PDB file of C-alpha atoms in Angstrom:
ATOM      1  CA  MET A   1      64.801  20.419 133.892  1.00 46.00           C
ATOM      2  CA  ASN A   2      67.415  18.736 136.077  1.00 52.00           C
ATOM      3  CA  VAL A   3      69.597  18.018 133.129  1.00 46.00           C
ATOM      4  CA  SER A   4      69.582  21.719 132.151  1.00 51.00           C
ATOM      5  CA  ARG A   5      70.482  22.767 135.680  1.00 50.00           C
ATOM      6  CA  ILE A   6      73.412  20.270 135.819  1.00 45.00           C
ATOM      7  CA  ALA A   7      74.617  21.564 132.392  1.00 46.00           C
ATOM      8  CA  LEU A   8      74.398  25.161 133.673  1.00 45.00           C
ATOM      9  CA  VAL A   9      76.227  24.363 136.918  1.00 43.00           C
ATOM     10  CA  GLY A  10      78.981  22.500 135.046  1.00 47.00           C
ATOM     11  CA  GLY A  11      79.452  25.319 132.620  1.00 47.00           C
ATOM     12  CA  VAL A  12      79.874  27.771 135.374  1.00 42.00           C
ATOM     13  CA  ALA A  13      82.341  25.622 137.180  1.00 43.00           C
ATOM     14  CA  ALA A  14      84.387  25.110 133.997  1.00 42.00           C
ATOM     15  CA  SER A  15      84.404  28.890 133.358  1.00 42.00           C
ATOM     16  CA  THR A  16      85.575  29.463 136.924  1.00 42.00           C
ATOM     17  CA  VAL A  17      88.468  27.075 136.554  1.00 38.00           C
ATOM     18  CA  LEU A  18      89.587  28.678 133.273  1.00 39.00           C
ATOM     19  CA  LEU A  19      89.369  32.131 134.792  1.00 40.00           C
ATOM     20  CA  LEU A  20      91.445  31.158 137.787  1.00 40.00           C
ATOM     21  CA  ALA A  21      93.950  29.346 135.591  1.00 39.00           C
ATOM     22  CA  GLY A  22      94.338  32.452 133.354  1.00 41.00           C
ATOM     23  CA  THR A  23      94.792  34.681 136.375  1.00 41.00           C
ATOM     24  CA  ALA A  24      97.402  32.404 137.942  1.00 43.00           C
ATOM     25  CA  SER A  25      99.438  32.206 134.749  1.00 53.00           C
ATOM     26  CA  ALA A  26      99.366  35.934 134.045  1.00 77.00           C
ATOM     27  CA  HIS A  27     102.433  37.037 135.833  1.00 90.00           C
ATOM     28  CA  VAL A  28     105.951  38.453 135.032  1.00 96.00           C
ATOM     29  CA  SER A  29     108.134  35.695 133.534  1.00 96.00           C
ATOM     30  CA  VAL A  30     111.610  35.335 131.956  1.00 97.00           C
ATOM     31  CA  GLN A  31     112.579  33.176 129.008  1.00 96.00           C
ATOM     32  CA  PRO A  32     115.789  32.909 126.994  1.00 96.00           C
ATOM     33  CA  GLN A  33     116.028  33.387 123.290  1.00 94.00           C
ATOM     34  CA  GLY A  34     117.312  29.930 122.387  1.00 92.00           C
ATOM     35  CA  GLU A  35     119.156  28.403 125.396  1.00 92.00           C
ATOM     36  CA  ALA A  36     120.780  29.790 128.566  1.00 96.00           C
ATOM     37  CA  ALA A  37     123.755  27.541 128.972  1.00 95.00           C
ATOM     38  CA  LYS A  38     125.873  27.423 132.119  1.00 95.00           C
ATOM     39  CA  GLY A  39     129.084  29.432 131.833  1.00 93.00           C
ATOM     40  CA  GLY A  40     127.892  31.203 128.668  1.00 94.00           C
ATOM     41  CA  TYR A  41     125.992  34.297 127.609  1.00 95.00           C
ATOM     42  CA  ALA A  42     122.337  34.565 126.696  1.00 97.00           C
ATOM     43  CA  VAL A  43     119.645  36.993 125.573  1.00 97.00           C
ATOM     44  CA  ILE A  44     116.643  36.790 127.949  1.00 98.00           C
ATOM     45  CA  ASN A  45     113.230  38.415 127.743  1.00 97.00           C
ATOM     46  CA  PHE A  46     111.114  39.524 130.722  1.00 98.00           C
ATOM     47  CA  LYS A  47     107.508  39.222 129.648  1.00 97.00           C
ATOM     48  CA  VAL A  48     105.122  41.610 131.452  1.00 98.00           C
ATOM     49  CA  PRO A  49     101.361  41.238 130.953  1.00 97.00           C
ATOM     50  CA  ASN A  50      98.933  43.916 132.144  1.00 97.00           C
ATOM     51  CA  GLU A  51      96.453  42.283 134.590  1.00 93.00           C
ATOM     52  CA  ARG A  52      94.224  45.357 135.295  1.00 95.00           C
ATOM     53  CA  ASP A  53      91.305  46.477 133.264  1.00 95.00           C
ATOM     54  CA  ASN A  54      91.343  50.138 134.559  1.00 95.00           C
ATOM     55  CA  ALA A  55      95.072  50.863 134.705  1.00 97.00           C
ATOM     56  CA  SER A  56      98.232  50.544 132.602  1.00 98.00           C
ATOM     57  CA  THR A  57     101.697  49.220 133.671  1.00 98.00           C
ATOM     58  CA  THR A  58     104.103  52.247 133.732  1.00 98.00           C
ATOM     59  CA  LYS A  59     107.140  50.759 135.451  1.00 98.00           C
ATOM     60  CA  LEU A  60     109.083  47.486 135.693  1.00 98.00           C
ATOM     61  CA  GLU A  61     111.934  46.919 138.173  1.00 98.00           C
ATOM     62  CA  VAL A  62     113.937  43.649 137.930  1.00 98.00           C
ATOM     63  CA  ASN A  63     116.352  42.806 140.797  1.00 97.00           C
ATOM     64  CA  PHE A  64     119.252  40.523 140.001  1.00 96.00           C
ATOM     65  CA  PRO A  65     120.386  37.579 142.163  1.00 92.00           C
ATOM     66  CA  THR A  66     123.139  38.359 144.683  1.00 86.00           C
ATOM     67  CA  ASP A  67     124.230  34.797 145.138  1.00 87.00           C
ATOM     68  CA  HIS A  68     125.245  34.508 141.444  1.00 91.00           C
ATOM     69  CA  PRO A  69     125.944  38.102 140.283  1.00 91.00           C
ATOM     70  CA  LEU A  70     126.098  38.916 136.559  1.00 92.00           C
ATOM     71  CA  ALA A  71     128.897  41.249 135.576  1.00 86.00           C
ATOM     72  CA  SER A  72     127.720  41.834 132.024  1.00 91.00           C
ATOM     73  CA  VAL A  73     124.114  43.100 131.480  1.00 95.00           C
ATOM     74  CA  MET A  74     123.176  44.994 128.355  1.00 96.00           C
ATOM     75  CA  PRO A  75     119.564  46.034 127.825  1.00 97.00           C
ATOM     76  CA  GLN A  76     118.063  46.247 124.336  1.00 97.00           C
ATOM     77  CA  PRO A  77     116.228  49.559 123.654  1.00 97.00           C
ATOM     78  CA  VAL A  78     112.480  49.303 123.947  1.00 97.00           C
ATOM     79  CA  PRO A  79     110.616  52.059 122.059  1.00 97.00           C
ATOM     80  CA  GLY A  80     108.929  54.486 124.518  1.00 97.00           C
ATOM     81  CA  TRP A  81     110.745  53.228 127.603  1.00 98.00           C
ATOM     82  CA  ASP A  82     113.707  54.686 129.525  1.00 98.00           C
ATOM     83  CA  ILE A  83     116.157  52.218 130.964  1.00 98.00           C
ATOM     84  CA  GLU A  84     118.336  52.585 134.114  1.00 98.00           C
ATOM     85  CA  VAL A  85     120.977  50.043 135.057  1.00 96.00           C
ATOM     86  CA  THR A  86     122.105  50.020 138.679  1.00 96.00           C
ATOM     87  CA  THR A  87     125.358  48.411 139.776  1.00 93.00           C
ATOM     88  CA  SER A  88     126.534  47.528 143.349  1.00 91.00           C
ATOM     89  CA  LYS A  89     129.874  46.602 144.866  1.00 90.00           C
ATOM     90  CA  LEU A  90     130.428  42.870 145.218  1.00 85.00           C
ATOM     91  CA  ALA A  91     131.312  41.300 148.567  1.00 80.00           C
ATOM     92  CA  LYS A  92     133.484  38.761 146.630  1.00 80.00           C
ATOM     93  CA  PRO A  93     135.055  40.040 143.334  1.00 80.00           C
ATOM     94  CA  LEU A  94     134.509  37.990 140.134  1.00 75.00           C
ATOM     95  CA  GLN A  95     137.122  36.773 137.651  1.00 73.00           C
ATOM     96  CA  MET A  96     136.067  37.183 133.987  1.00 70.00           C
ATOM     97  CA  HIS A  97     138.317  36.927 130.938  1.00 67.00           C
ATOM     98  CA  GLY A  98     141.382  37.447 133.179  1.00 74.00           C
ATOM     99  CA  LYS A  99     140.066  40.582 134.789  1.00 78.00           C
ATOM    100  CA  THR A 100     138.833  41.246 138.296  1.00 81.00           C
ATOM    101  CA  ILE A 101     135.236  42.590 138.435  1.00 81.00           C
ATOM    102  CA  ASN A 102     134.357  44.404 141.696  1.00 85.00           C
ATOM    103  CA  GLU A 103     130.918  45.558 140.589  1.00 88.00           C
ATOM    104  CA  ALA A 104     127.915  43.853 139.164  1.00 89.00           C
ATOM    105  CA  VAL A 105     124.368  44.824 138.029  1.00 93.00           C
ATOM    106  CA  SER A 106     121.975  44.617 140.808  1.00 95.00           C
ATOM    107  CA  LYS A 107     118.855  46.126 139.209  1.00 96.00           C
ATOM    108  CA  VAL A 108     117.404  47.188 135.894  1.00 98.00           C
ATOM    109  CA  THR A 109     114.462  49.659 135.777  1.00 98.00           C
ATOM    110  CA  TRP A 110     112.175  50.552 132.881  1.00 98.00           C
ATOM    111  CA  THR A 111     109.998  53.597 133.064  1.00 98.00           C
ATOM    112  CA  GLY A 112     108.239  56.174 130.831  1.00 97.00           C
ATOM    113  CA  GLY A 113     106.315  53.685 128.763  1.00 98.00           C
ATOM    114  CA  LYS A 114     102.834  52.158 129.037  1.00 97.00           C
ATOM    115  CA  ILE A 115     101.428  48.622 128.808  1.00 98.00           C
ATOM    116  CA  GLU A 116      97.725  49.149 128.344  1.00 97.00           C
ATOM    117  CA  PRO A 117      94.965  46.707 129.558  1.00 96.00           C
ATOM    118  CA  GLY A 118      94.846  43.526 127.455  1.00 94.00           C
ATOM    119  CA  ARG A 119      98.443  43.981 126.306  1.00 96.00           C
ATOM    120  CA  PHE A 120     101.895  42.695 127.265  1.00 97.00           C
ATOM    121  CA  GLN A 121     105.460  43.853 126.662  1.00 97.00           C
ATOM    122  CA  GLN A 122     108.831  42.120 126.448  1.00 98.00           C
ATOM    123  CA  PHE A 123     112.046  43.679 127.908  1.00 98.00           C
ATOM    124  CA  PRO A 124     115.189  42.030 126.420  1.00 98.00           C
ATOM    125  CA  LEU A 125     118.572  41.834 128.119  1.00 98.00           C
ATOM    126  CA  SER A 126     121.872  40.322 127.065  1.00 97.00           C
ATOM    127  CA  VAL A 127     123.410  38.732 130.212  1.00 97.00           C
ATOM    128  CA  GLY A 128     126.510  36.781 131.284  1.00 90.00           C
ATOM    129  CA  GLN A 129     128.586  35.190 132.214  1.00 91.00           C
ATOM    130  CA  LEU A 130     126.041  32.618 133.552  1.00 95.00           C
ATOM    131  CA  PRO A 131     127.146  30.632 136.635  1.00 93.00           C
ATOM    132  CA  GLU A 132     128.359  27.068 136.069  1.00 92.00           C
ATOM    133  CA  ASP A 133     127.294  25.879 139.628  1.00 91.00           C
ATOM    134  CA  ALA A 134     123.593  26.651 139.459  1.00 94.00           C
ATOM    135  CA  ASP A 135     120.525  25.211 137.685  1.00 94.00           C
ATOM    136  CA  GLN A 136     118.485  28.419 137.724  1.00 95.00           C
ATOM    137  CA  LEU A 137     118.515  32.102 138.499  1.00 96.00           C
ATOM    138  CA  VAL A 138     115.694  33.846 140.333  1.00 96.00           C
ATOM    139  CA  PHE A 139     114.918  37.469 139.568  1.00 97.00           C
ATOM    140  CA  LYS A 140     112.582  39.507 141.752  1.00 97.00           C
ATOM    141  CA  ALA A 141     110.357  41.831 139.759  1.00 98.00           C
ATOM    142  CA  ILE A 142     108.194  44.768 140.796  1.00 98.00           C
ATOM    143  CA  GLN A 143     105.427  45.964 138.531  1.00 98.00           C
ATOM    144  CA  THR A 144     103.821  49.421 139.021  1.00 98.00           C
ATOM    145  CA  TYR A 145     100.540  50.548 137.543  1.00 98.00           C
ATOM    146  CA  SER A 146      99.261  53.980 136.554  1.00 98.00           C
ATOM    147  CA  ASN A 147      96.859  53.977 139.601  1.00 97.00           C
ATOM    148  CA  LYS A 148      99.923  53.616 141.885  1.00 96.00           C
ATOM    149  CA  GLU A 149      99.210  49.953 142.594  1.00 97.00           C
ATOM    150  CA  VAL A 150     102.430  47.950 143.048  1.00 97.00           C
ATOM    151  CA  VAL A 151     102.676  44.198 142.546  1.00 97.00           C
ATOM    152  CA  ARG A 152     105.735  42.428 143.872  1.00 97.00           C
ATOM    153  CA  TRP A 153     106.636  39.215 141.947  1.00 97.00           C
ATOM    154  CA  ILE A 154     109.175  38.142 144.538  1.00 96.00           C
ATOM    155  CA  GLU A 155     108.055  34.784 145.910  1.00 95.00           C
ATOM    156  CA  GLU A 156     110.571  32.062 144.927  1.00 90.00           C
ATOM    157  CA  PRO A 157     108.816  28.823 143.718  1.00 82.00           C
ATOM    158  CA  LYS A 158     109.760  25.680 145.650  1.00 83.00           C
ATOM    159  CA  GLU A 159     110.146  22.277 143.921  1.00 80.00           C
ATOM    160  CA  GLY A 160     107.199  20.008 144.682  1.00 81.00           C
ATOM    161  CA  ALA A 161     105.145  22.836 146.069  1.00 79.00           C
ATOM    162  CA  ASP A 162     102.205  24.782 144.591  1.00 86.00           C
ATOM    163  CA  GLU A 163     103.008  27.914 142.612  1.00 85.00           C
ATOM    164  CA  PRO A 164     102.982  30.841 145.039  1.00 89.00           C
ATOM    165  CA  GLU A 165     100.522  33.662 144.459  1.00 91.00           C
ATOM    166  CA  SER A 166     103.178  36.148 143.275  1.00 93.00           C
ATOM    167  CA  PRO A 167     105.987  34.027 141.841  1.00 95.00           C
ATOM    168  CA  ALA A 168     109.327  35.528 140.903  1.00 96.00           C
ATOM    169  CA  PRO A 169     110.631  35.038 137.398  1.00 96.00           C
ATOM    170  CA  VAL A 170     112.949  32.041 137.178  1.00 96.00           C
ATOM    171  CA  LEU A 171     115.513  31.524 134.437  1.00 97.00           C
ATOM    172  CA  LYS A 172     116.216  27.781 133.956  1.00 96.00           C
ATOM    173  CA  LEU A 173     119.884  27.063 132.876  1.00 96.00           C
ATOM    174  CA  THR A 174     120.918  24.265 130.476  1.00 95.00           C
ATOM    175  CA  ALA A 175     124.053  22.185 130.436  1.00 93.00           C
ATOM    176  CA  ALA A 176     127.236  23.902 129.323  1.00 87.00           C
ATOM    177  CA  ALA A 177     127.674  23.938 125.569  1.00 75.00           C
ATOM    178  CA  ASP A 178     130.395  21.842 123.854  1.00 64.00           C
ATOM    179  CA  ASP A 179     133.631  23.487 122.632  1.00 49.00           C
ATOM    180  CA  ALA A 180     132.630  25.253 119.444  1.00 39.00           C
ATOM    181  CA  HIS A 181     136.321  25.382 118.242  1.00 36.00           C
ATOM    182  CA  GLY A 182     136.572  21.520 118.498  1.00 36.00           C
ATOM    183  CA  ALA A 183     133.429  21.113 116.591  1.00 37.00           C
ATOM    184  CA  ALA A 184     134.612  23.625 113.958  1.00 36.00           C
ATOM    185  CA  GLY A 185     137.876  21.679 113.717  1.00 37.00           C
ATOM    186  CA  ALA A 186     136.119  18.383 113.188  1.00 38.00           C
ATOM    187  CA  ASP A 187     133.858  20.016 110.584  1.00 40.00           C
ATOM    188  CA  SER A 188     136.950  21.367 108.875  1.00 39.00           C
ATOM    189  CA  LYS A 189     138.662  18.027 108.736  1.00 40.00           C
ATOM    190  CA  SER A 190     135.496  16.419 107.368  1.00 40.00           C
ATOM    191  CA  SER A 191     135.326  19.181 104.766  1.00 41.00           C
ATOM    192  CA  ASP A 192     138.971  18.647 103.824  1.00 44.00           C
ATOM    193  CA  SER A 193     138.369  14.909 103.542  1.00 43.00           C
ATOM    194  CA  ALA A 194     135.342  15.414 101.491  1.00 40.00           C
ATOM    195  CA  ALA A 195     137.166  17.817  99.227  1.00 42.00           C
ATOM    196  CA  GLY A 196     140.063  15.406  98.809  1.00 46.00           C
ATOM    197  CA  SER A 197     137.624  12.591  97.864  1.00 43.00           C
ATOM    198  CA  ALA A 198     135.910  14.875  95.471  1.00 41.00           C
ATOM    199  CA  GLU A 199     139.271  15.899  93.944  1.00 44.00           C
ATOM    200  CA  LYS A 200     140.277  12.251  93.571  1.00 45.00           C
ATOM    201  CA  SER A 201     136.904  11.483  92.041  1.00 43.00           C
ATOM    202  CA  GLY A 202     137.289  14.354  89.633  1.00 44.00           C
ATOM    203  CA  GLU A 203     140.768  13.110  88.636  1.00 44.00           C
ATOM    204  CA  THR A 204     139.431   9.574  88.045  1.00 40.00           C
ATOM    205  CA  THR A 205     136.572  11.012  86.015  1.00 40.00           C
ATOM    206  CA  THR A 206     138.969  13.134  83.973  1.00 39.00           C
ATOM    207  CA  ALA A 207     141.250  10.135  83.322  1.00 41.00           C
ATOM    208  CA  SER A 208     138.261   8.036  82.275  1.00 40.00           C
ATOM    209  CA  ALA A 209     137.071  10.723  79.956  1.00 42.00           C
ATOM    210  CA  SER A 210     140.599  11.090  78.392  1.00 42.00           C
ATOM    211  CA  SER A 211     140.715   7.341  78.022  1.00 43.00           C
ATOM    212  CA  SER A 212     137.280   7.332  76.400  1.00 43.00           C
ATOM    213  CA  ASP A 213     138.259  10.177  74.076  1.00 46.00           C
ATOM    214  CA  SER A 214     141.373   8.340  73.014  1.00 46.00           C
ATOM    215  CA  SER A 215     139.405   5.144  72.303  1.00 46.00           C
ATOM    216  CA  ASP A 216     136.857   7.092  70.193  1.00 49.00           C
ATOM    217  CA  ASN A 217     139.756   8.726  68.184  1.00 49.00           C
ATOM    218  CA  THR A 218     141.352   5.376  67.483  1.00 48.00           C
ATOM    219  CA  ALA A 219     138.001   3.983  66.406  1.00 49.00           C
ATOM    220  CA  ARG A 220     137.429   6.915  64.080  1.00 51.00           C
ATOM    221  CA  VAL A 221     140.911   6.520  62.536  1.00 46.00           C
ATOM    222  CA  LEU A 222     140.499   2.766  61.985  1.00 53.00           C
ATOM    223  CA  GLY A 223     137.041   3.400  60.483  1.00 53.00           C
ATOM    224  CA  ILE A 224     138.428   5.949  58.027  1.00 53.00           C
ATOM    225  CA  VAL A 225     141.266   3.609  57.075  1.00 47.00           C
ATOM    226  CA  GLY A 226     138.778   0.789  56.568  1.00 56.00           C
ATOM    227  CA  ILE A 227     136.600   2.945  54.321  1.00 54.00           C
ATOM    228  CA  VAL A 228     139.673   4.011  52.250  1.00 48.00           C
ATOM    229  CA  ILE A 229     140.720   0.305  51.871  1.00 53.00           C
ATOM    230  CA  GLY A 230     137.188  -0.589  50.903  1.00 55.00           C
ATOM    231  CA  VAL A 231     136.997   2.085  48.255  1.00 48.00           C
ATOM    232  CA  ALA A 232     140.370   1.169  46.932  1.00 52.00           C
ATOM    233  CA  GLY A 233     139.290  -2.495  46.721  1.00 54.00           C
ATOM    234  CA  VAL A 234     136.108  -1.644  44.861  1.00 46.00           C
ATOM    235  CA  ALA A 235     138.109   0.482  42.380  1.00 50.00           C
ATOM    236  CA  PHE A 236     140.630  -2.306  41.813  1.00 50.00           C
ATOM    237  CA  GLY A 237     137.770  -4.751  41.217  1.00 53.00           C
ATOM    238  CA  VAL A 238     136.185  -2.551  38.651  1.00 44.00           C
ATOM    239  CA  LEU A 239     139.473  -2.002  36.790  1.00 47.00           C
ATOM    240  CA  ALA A 240     140.141  -5.726  36.881  1.00 50.00           C
ATOM    241  CA  GLY A 241     136.744  -6.424  35.393  1.00 53.00           C
ATOM    242  CA  ARG A 242     137.286  -4.039  32.515  1.00 51.00           C
ATOM    243  CA  ARG A 243     140.562  -5.597  31.710  1.00 51.00           C
ATOM    244  CA  ARG A 244     139.058  -9.009  31.556  1.00 50.00           C
ATOM    245  CA  THR A 245     136.225  -7.730  29.289  1.00 49.00           C
ATOM    246  CA  THR A 246     138.772  -6.145  26.985  1.00 48.00           C
TER     247      THR A 246
END
């Protein structure tokens, strides 16, 4: 009896832990497609799960960081959703590709669609140029439900601290990528070297084949000459024998 009660209590406790863990992890997050390298461009996805059983998500608002503004933000169309990109004046202009940028995207809003209970939706963006002097970018997101409930995912996670109740999406940046042109040049040299070696190898093979063909031809000629000489010798022998008999 006691064993059964202990098992029941343990099962309830384990279920509670799993339920709390699932609830804590079900929040708006951001992940890159591939890598988000410092100083480069990336495609990122905002993943939005619906956490309510009796309402659908009908709006997502993502606010961009002001300490590291992004001048280039291009949303990918999401079927059923309208997209609005809001820009703001920069206190300090940016330099990008030799041009001065005075405005940057401050907010992107998706409306008109619906994320039903038990579903999630991804909202892709192409962004850049990513900062070179930061390890991460923090985006503050606001999720609105069909019952007018608003959830603000705006709390910035702190290193070494527990995850906040409503954490903001955080994009981790990786080290700057190597110079692709240099790598391409190296690959080109390697390819040229390999091609040269292959060409030399082909010439050697051709020369060997020619030498082999020449040797075969010589052997054939000598063989034919030998046969002719042999036949002539046999004929001479036969004639000589007949003369002796006569």
